[in-house]
Tab-separated table of C-alpha atoms in Angstrom:
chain	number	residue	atom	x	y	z
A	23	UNK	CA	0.000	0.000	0.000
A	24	UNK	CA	1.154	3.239	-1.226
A	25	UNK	CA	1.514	6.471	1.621
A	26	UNK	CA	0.702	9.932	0.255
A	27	UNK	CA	2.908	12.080	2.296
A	28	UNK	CA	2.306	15.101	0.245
A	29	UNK	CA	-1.235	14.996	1.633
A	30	UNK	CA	-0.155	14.274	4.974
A	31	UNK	CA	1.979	17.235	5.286
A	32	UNK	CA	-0.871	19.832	4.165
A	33	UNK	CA	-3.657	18.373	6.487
A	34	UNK	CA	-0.618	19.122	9.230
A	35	UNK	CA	-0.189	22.491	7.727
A	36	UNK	CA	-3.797	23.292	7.634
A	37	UNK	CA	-5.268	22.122	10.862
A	38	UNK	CA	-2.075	21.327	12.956
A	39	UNK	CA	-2.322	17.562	13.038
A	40	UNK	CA	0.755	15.704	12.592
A	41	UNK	CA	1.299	14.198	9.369
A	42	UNK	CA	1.273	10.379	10.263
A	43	UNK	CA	-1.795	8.093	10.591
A	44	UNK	CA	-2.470	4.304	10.933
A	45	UNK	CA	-1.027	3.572	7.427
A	46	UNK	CA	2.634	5.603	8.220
A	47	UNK	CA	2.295	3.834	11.461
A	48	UNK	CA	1.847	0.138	9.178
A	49	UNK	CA	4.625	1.185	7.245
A	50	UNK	CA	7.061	2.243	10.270
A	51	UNK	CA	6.255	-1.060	12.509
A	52	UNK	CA	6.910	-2.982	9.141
A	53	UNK	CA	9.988	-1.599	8.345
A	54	UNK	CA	11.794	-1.990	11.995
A	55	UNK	CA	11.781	-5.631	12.291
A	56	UNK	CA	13.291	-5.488	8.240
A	57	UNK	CA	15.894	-3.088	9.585
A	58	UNK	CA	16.655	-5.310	12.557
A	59	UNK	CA	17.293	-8.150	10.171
A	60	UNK	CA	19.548	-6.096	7.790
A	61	UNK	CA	21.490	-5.331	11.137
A	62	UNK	CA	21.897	-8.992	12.410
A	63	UNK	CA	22.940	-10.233	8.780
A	64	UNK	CA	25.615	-7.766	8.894
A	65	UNK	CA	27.072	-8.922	11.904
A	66	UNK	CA	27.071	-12.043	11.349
A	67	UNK	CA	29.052	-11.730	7.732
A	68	UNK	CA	31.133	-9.641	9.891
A	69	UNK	CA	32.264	-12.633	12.193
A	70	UNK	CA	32.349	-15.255	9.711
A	71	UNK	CA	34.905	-13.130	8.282
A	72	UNK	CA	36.630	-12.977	11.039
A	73	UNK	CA	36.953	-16.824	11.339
A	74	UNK	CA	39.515	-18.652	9.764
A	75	UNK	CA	38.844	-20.836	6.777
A	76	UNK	CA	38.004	-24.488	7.245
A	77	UNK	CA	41.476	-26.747	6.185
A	78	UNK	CA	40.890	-28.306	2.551
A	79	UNK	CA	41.003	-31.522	2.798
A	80	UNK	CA	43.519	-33.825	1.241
A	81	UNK	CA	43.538	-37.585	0.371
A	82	UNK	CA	45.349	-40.357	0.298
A	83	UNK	CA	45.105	-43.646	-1.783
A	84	UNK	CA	46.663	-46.855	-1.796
A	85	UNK	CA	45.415	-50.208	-2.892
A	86	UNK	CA	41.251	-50.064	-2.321
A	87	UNK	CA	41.607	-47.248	0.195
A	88	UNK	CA	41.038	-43.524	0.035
A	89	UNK	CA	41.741	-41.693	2.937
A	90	UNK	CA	40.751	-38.138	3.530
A	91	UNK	CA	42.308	-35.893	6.639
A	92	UNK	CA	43.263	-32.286	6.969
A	93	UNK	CA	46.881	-31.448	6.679
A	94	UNK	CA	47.634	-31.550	10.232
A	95	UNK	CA	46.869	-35.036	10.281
A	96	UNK	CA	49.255	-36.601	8.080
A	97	UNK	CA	51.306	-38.591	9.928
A	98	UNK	CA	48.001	-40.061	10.897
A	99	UNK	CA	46.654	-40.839	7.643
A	100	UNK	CA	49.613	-42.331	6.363
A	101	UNK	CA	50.205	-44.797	9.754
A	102	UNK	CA	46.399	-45.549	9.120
A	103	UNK	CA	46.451	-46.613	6.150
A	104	UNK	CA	49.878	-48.915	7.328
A	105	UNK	CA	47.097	-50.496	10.242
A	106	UNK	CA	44.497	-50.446	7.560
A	107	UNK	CA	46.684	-52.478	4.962
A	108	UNK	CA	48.516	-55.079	7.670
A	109	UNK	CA	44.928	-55.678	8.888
A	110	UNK	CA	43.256	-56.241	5.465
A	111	UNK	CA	45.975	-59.036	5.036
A	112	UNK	CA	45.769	-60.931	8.564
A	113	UNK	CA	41.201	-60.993	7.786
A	114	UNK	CA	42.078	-62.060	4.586
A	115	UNK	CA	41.794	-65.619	4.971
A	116	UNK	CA	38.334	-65.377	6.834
A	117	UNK	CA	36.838	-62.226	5.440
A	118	UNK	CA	37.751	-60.902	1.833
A	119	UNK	CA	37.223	-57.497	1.336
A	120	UNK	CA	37.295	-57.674	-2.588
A	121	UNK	CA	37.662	-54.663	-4.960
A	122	UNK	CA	35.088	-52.492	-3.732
A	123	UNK	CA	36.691	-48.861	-2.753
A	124	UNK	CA	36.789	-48.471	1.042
A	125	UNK	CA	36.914	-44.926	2.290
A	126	UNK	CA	38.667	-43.298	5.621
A	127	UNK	CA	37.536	-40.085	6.998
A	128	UNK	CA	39.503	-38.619	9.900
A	129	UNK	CA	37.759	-36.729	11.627
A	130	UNK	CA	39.706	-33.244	12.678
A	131	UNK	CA	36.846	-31.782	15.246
A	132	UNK	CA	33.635	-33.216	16.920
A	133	UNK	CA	31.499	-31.986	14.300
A	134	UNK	CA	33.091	-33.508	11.442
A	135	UNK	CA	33.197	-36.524	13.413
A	136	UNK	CA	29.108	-35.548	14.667
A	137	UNK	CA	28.022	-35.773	10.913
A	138	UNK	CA	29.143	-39.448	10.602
A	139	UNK	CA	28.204	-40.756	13.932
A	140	UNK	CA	24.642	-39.170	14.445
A	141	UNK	CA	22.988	-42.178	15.791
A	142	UNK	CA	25.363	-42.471	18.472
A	143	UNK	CA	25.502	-39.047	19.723
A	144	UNK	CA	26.114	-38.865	23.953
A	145	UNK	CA	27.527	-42.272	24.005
A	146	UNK	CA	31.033	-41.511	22.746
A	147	UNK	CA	32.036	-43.466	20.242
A	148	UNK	CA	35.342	-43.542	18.582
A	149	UNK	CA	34.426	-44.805	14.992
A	150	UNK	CA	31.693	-45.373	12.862
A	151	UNK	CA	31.051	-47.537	9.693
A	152	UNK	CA	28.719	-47.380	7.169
A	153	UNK	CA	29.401	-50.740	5.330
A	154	UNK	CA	26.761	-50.032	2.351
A	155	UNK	CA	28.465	-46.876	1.411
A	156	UNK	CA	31.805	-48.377	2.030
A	157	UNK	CA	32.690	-45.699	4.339
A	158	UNK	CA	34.877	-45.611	7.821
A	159	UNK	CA	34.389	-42.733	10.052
A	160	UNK	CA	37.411	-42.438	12.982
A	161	UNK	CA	38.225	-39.527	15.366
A	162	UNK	CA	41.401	-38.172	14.990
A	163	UNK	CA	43.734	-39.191	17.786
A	164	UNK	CA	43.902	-36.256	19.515
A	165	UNK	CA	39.688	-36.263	20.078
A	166	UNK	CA	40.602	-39.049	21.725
A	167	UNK	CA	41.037	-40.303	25.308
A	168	UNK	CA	44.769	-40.597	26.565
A	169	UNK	CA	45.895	-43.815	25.542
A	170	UNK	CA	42.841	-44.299	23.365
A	171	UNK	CA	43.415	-47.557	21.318
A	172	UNK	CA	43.365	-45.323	17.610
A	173	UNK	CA	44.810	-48.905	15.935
A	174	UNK	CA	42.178	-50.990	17.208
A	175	UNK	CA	39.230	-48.713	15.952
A	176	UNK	CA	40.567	-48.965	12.750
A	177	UNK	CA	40.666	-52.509	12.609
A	178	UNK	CA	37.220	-52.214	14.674
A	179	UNK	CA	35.175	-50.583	12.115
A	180	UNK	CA	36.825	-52.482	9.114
A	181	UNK	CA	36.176	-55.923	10.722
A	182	UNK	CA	32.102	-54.730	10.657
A	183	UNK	CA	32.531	-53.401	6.437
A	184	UNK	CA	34.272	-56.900	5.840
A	185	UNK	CA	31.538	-58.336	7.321
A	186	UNK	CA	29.194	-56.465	5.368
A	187	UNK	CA	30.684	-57.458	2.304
A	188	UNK	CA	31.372	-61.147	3.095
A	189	UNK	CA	28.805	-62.463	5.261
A	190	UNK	CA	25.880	-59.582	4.833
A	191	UNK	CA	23.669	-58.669	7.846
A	192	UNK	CA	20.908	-59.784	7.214
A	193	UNK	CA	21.205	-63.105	9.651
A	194	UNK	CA	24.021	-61.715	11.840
A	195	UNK	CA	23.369	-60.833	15.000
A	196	UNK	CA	23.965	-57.667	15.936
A	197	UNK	CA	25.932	-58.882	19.353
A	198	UNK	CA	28.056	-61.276	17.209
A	199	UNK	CA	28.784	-58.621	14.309
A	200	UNK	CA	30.145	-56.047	17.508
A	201	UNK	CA	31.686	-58.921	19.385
A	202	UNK	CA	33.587	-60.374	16.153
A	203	UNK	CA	34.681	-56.419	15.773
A	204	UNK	CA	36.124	-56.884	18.840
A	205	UNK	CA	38.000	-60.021	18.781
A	206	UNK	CA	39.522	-59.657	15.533
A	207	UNK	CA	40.777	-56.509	16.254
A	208	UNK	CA	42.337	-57.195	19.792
A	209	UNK	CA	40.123	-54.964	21.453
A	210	UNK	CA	40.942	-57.185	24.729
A	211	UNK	CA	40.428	-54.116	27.448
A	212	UNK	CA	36.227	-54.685	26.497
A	213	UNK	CA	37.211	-58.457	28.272
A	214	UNK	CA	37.696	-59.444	31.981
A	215	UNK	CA	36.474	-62.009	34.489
A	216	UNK	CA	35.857	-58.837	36.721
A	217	UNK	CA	33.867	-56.881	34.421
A	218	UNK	CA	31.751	-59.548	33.798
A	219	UNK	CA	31.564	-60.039	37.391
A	220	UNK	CA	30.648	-56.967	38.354
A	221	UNK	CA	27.800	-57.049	35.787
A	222	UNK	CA	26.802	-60.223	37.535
A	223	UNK	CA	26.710	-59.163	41.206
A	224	UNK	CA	25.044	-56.158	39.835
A	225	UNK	CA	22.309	-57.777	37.659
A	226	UNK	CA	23.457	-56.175	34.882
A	227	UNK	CA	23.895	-58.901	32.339
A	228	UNK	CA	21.510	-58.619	29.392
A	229	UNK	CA	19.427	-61.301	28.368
A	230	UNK	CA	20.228	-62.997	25.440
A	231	UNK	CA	17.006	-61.900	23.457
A	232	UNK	CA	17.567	-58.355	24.463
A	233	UNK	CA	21.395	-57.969	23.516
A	234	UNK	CA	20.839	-56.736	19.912
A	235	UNK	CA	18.262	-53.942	21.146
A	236	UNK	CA	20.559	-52.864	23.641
A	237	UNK	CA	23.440	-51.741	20.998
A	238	UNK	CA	20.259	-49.924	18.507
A	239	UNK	CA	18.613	-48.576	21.603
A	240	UNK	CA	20.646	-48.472	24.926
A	241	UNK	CA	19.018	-47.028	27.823
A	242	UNK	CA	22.318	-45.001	28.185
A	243	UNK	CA	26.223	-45.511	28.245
A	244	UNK	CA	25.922	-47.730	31.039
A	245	UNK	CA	24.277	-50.697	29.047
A	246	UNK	CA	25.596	-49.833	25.643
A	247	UNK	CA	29.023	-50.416	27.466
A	248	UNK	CA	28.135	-53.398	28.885
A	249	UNK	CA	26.776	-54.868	25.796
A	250	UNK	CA	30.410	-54.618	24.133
A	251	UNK	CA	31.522	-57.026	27.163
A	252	UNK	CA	29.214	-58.947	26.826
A	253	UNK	CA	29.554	-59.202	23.534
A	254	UNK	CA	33.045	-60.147	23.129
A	255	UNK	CA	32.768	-62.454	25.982
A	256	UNK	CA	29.793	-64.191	24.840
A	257	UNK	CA	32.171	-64.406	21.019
A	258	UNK	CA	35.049	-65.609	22.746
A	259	UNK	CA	33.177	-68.402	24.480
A	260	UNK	CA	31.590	-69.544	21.132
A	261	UNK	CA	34.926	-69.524	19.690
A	262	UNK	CA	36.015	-71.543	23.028
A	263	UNK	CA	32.977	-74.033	22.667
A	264	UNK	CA	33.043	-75.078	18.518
A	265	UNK	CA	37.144	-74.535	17.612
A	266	UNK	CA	38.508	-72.002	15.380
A	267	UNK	CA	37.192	-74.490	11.669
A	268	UNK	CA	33.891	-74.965	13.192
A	269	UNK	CA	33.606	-71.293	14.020
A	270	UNK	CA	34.146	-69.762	11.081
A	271	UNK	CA	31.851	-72.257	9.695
A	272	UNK	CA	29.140	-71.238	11.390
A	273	UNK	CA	30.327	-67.438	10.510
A	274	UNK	CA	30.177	-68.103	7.071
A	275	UNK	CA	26.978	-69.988	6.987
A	276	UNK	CA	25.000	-66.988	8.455
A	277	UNK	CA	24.689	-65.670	5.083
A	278	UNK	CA	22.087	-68.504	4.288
A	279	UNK	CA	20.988	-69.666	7.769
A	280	UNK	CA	20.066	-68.270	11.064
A	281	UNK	CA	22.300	-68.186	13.623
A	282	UNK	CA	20.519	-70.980	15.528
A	283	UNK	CA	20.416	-73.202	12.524
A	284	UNK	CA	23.742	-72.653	11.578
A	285	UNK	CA	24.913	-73.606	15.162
A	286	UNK	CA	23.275	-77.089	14.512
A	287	UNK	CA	24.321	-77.641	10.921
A	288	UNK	CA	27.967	-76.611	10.928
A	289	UNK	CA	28.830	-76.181	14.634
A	290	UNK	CA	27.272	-79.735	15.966
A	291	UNK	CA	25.836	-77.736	18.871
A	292	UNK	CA	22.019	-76.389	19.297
A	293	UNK	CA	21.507	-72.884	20.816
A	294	UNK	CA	20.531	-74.062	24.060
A	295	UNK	CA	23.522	-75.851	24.462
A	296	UNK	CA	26.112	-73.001	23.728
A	297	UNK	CA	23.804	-70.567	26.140
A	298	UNK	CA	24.233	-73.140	28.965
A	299	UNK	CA	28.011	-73.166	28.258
A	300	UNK	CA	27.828	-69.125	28.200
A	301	UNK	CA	26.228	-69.527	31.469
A	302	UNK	CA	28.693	-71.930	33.176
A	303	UNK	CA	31.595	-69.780	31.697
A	304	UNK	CA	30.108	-66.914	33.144
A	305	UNK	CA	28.924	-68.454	36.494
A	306	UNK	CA	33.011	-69.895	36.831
A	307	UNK	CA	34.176	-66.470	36.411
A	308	UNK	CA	31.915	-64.660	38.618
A	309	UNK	CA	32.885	-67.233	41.223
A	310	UNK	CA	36.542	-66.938	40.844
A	311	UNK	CA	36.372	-62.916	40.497
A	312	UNK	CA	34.153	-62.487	43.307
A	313	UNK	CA	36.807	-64.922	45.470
A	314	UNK	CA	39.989	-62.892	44.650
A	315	UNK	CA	38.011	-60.283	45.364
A	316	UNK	CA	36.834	-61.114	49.022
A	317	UNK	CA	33.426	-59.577	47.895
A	318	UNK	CA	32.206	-63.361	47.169
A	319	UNK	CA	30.707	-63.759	51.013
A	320	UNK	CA	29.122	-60.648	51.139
A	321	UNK	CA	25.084	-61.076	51.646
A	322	UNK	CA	24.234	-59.215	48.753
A	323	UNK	CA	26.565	-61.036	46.675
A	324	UNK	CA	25.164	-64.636	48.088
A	325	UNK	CA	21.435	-63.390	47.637
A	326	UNK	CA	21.919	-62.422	44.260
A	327	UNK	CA	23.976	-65.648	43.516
A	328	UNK	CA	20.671	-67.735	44.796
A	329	UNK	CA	18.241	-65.294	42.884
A	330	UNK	CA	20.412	-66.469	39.806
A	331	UNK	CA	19.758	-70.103	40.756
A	332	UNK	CA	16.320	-69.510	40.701
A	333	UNK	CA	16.382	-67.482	37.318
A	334	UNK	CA	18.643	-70.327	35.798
A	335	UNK	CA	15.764	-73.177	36.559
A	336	UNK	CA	12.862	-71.001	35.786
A	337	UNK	CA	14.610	-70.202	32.427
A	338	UNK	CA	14.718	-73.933	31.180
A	339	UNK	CA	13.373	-74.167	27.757
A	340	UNK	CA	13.553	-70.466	26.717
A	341	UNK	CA	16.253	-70.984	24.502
A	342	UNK	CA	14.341	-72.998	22.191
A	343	UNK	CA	11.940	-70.439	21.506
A	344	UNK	CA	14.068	-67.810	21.151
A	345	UNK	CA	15.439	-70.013	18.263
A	346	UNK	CA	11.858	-69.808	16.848
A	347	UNK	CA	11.795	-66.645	17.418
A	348	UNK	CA	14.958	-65.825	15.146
A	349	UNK	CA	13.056	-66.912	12.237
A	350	UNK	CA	9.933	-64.961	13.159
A	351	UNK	CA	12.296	-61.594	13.304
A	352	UNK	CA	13.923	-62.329	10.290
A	353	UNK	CA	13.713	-58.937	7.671
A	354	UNK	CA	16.280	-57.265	5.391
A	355	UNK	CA	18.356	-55.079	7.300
A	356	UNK	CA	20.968	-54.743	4.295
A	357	UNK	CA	22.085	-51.099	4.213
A	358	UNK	CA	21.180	-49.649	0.855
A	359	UNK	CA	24.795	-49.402	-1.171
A	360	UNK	CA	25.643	-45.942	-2.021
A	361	UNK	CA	28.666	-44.053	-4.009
A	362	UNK	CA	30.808	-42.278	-3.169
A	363	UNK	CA	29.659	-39.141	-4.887
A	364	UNK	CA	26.144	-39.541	-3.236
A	365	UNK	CA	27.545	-40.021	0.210
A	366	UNK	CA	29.346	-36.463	-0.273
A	367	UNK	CA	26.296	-34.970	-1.591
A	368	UNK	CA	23.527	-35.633	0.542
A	369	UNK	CA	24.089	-34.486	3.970
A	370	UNK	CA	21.338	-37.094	5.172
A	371	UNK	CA	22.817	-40.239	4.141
A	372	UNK	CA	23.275	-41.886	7.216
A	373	UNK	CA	20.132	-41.441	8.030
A	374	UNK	CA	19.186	-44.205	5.489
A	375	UNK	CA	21.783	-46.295	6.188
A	376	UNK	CA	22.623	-49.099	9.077
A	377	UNK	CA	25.764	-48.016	11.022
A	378	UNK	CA	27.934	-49.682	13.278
A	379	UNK	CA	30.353	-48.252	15.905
């Protein structure tokens, strides 16, 4: 709406009203908010200005692997791709990665690192892997915790793309896909009779039906950290139970078969029987921890021991339907597989996309 200040100005000239009514007064409120705006805008050009540019990034590539870093971490990219190549070798013979590109992104600040690792924001993750995209996500050492194990999240994260690419995920549970991550990689500080043992005394242990949930939706860091020892305990005793051929037997026949099935047909053993042995392993290692410990005679300890008893006999036959269950659950969980280019250009991706830490 047009303002005809012209006529304003006589009708103040003529009969000594001010020249403003409720249109000026339209016009004035409009135009303050538009001049606040202007102002804010200004300032914040100013600052960005101000800030120093972001680092270009720059890559390395050997072999299938690209890595991409900031120039400040150099040294870094070059001894990871040294841990990514010796580790690509020692899987070989288990899990081959074939010639599918494989790309490492070192992660300078939080943020970077933020933009891979979404899913897992507050628990504090060190690495990330997006196995459909062919992607590995690690914080740079110096994000990291004093004598942070930078080697072992490497190997970590490319234990769960090998995976991917060799066994798929669609059968492989989730607690068995972290606590194979863990194994192969010699992430050994996740293990110990004592951890375990505290989890024990403490009720903390996670049923077996529940494990997988608890790494997609812990109830905080608490559980998601005790589903990584659990994990890689529970991993180790299978490994302990069937022998290193039968175990990677049963590994490899997860890309046809259950886990439960694949336990009968290539591992001799049903999944009853290696959940009792879980249980014994984990009963003789409470035991002994608790003993060295002198907190074995404690009441709470004892009552919780006999509440365990209890739990063990009421529990009798639950294994078998969880076995049915397995099949019931069953769905594609296969990450979609993306390229590179559409990784870069779609901010989202991840959101689309099955990670694991």
């Amino acid at each position: 709406m047009t303002v005809d200040f012209r006529k304003n100005a006589a009708r103040y000239l003529f009969d000594g009203r001010p020249a403003y009514n409720k249109h000026m007064k339209h016009t004035f409120s409009s135009f303050v908010p538009s001049l606040l705006f202007l102002i804010l805008w200004a300032v914040s050009l100013h600052c960005a200005a101000q800030m120093p540019p972001l680092p270009e990034k720059e890559r390395l590539q050997q072999g299938i692997f690209t890595i991409d870093y900031v120039p400040s971490q150099h040294k870094t990219a070059v001894l990871s791709l040294q841990i990514l190549e010796e580790a690509l070798k020692e899987f070989s013979a288990y899990l081959p990665a074939g010639e599918a590109p494989v790309h490492v992104a070192i992660a300078d600040t939080l943020d970077d690192f933020d933009q891979y690792a979404v899913h897992f924001a507050g628990l504090d993750v060190s690495g990330v892997a997006h196995p459909g995209a062919g992607l590995i996500a690690v914080k740079a050492p110096r994000l990291r915790e004093p004598g942070g194990d930078y080697a072992g999240t490497l190997r970590h994260e490319l234990v769960h793309l090998l995976l991917f690419r060799s066994i798929g995920y669609d059968r492989l549970p989730q607690w068995l896909n972290e606590g194979l991550a863990m194994y192969l990689s010699n992430q050994h500080y996740w293990d110990g009779a004592m951890r375990i043992a505290v989890m024990f005394v403490r009720n903390r242990i996670i049923p077996y039906h529940e494990l997988d949930n608890a790494f997609y939706q812990p109830l905080g860091r608490e559980e998601f950290s005790d589903a990584y020892v659990q994990a890689l305990y529970m991993t180790r005793q299978l490994h302990r139970q069937l022998g290193e051929e039968k175990f990677w037997k049963v590994i490899h026949a997860l890309k046809e078969q259950t886990f439960g099935k694949a336990l009968i047909s290539e591992g001799g053993i049903d999944l009853e029987t290696f959940c009792r042995g879980y249980e014994k392993s984990l009963w003789k290692y409470t035991i002994i921890a608790l003993t060295a410990s002198g907190a074995a005679f404690q009441p709470g300890a004892i009552l919780l021991i006999l509440a365990y008893l209890r739990h063990r006999r009421l529990s009798k036959g639950l294994y078998r339907k969880w076995e049915e269950e397995e099949l019931e659950a069953l769905v594609d969980r296969d990450p979609p597989v993306f390229t590179w280019n559409e990784v870069v250009e779609d901010p989202d991706f991840w959101k689309q996309d099955r990670e694991d830490d």
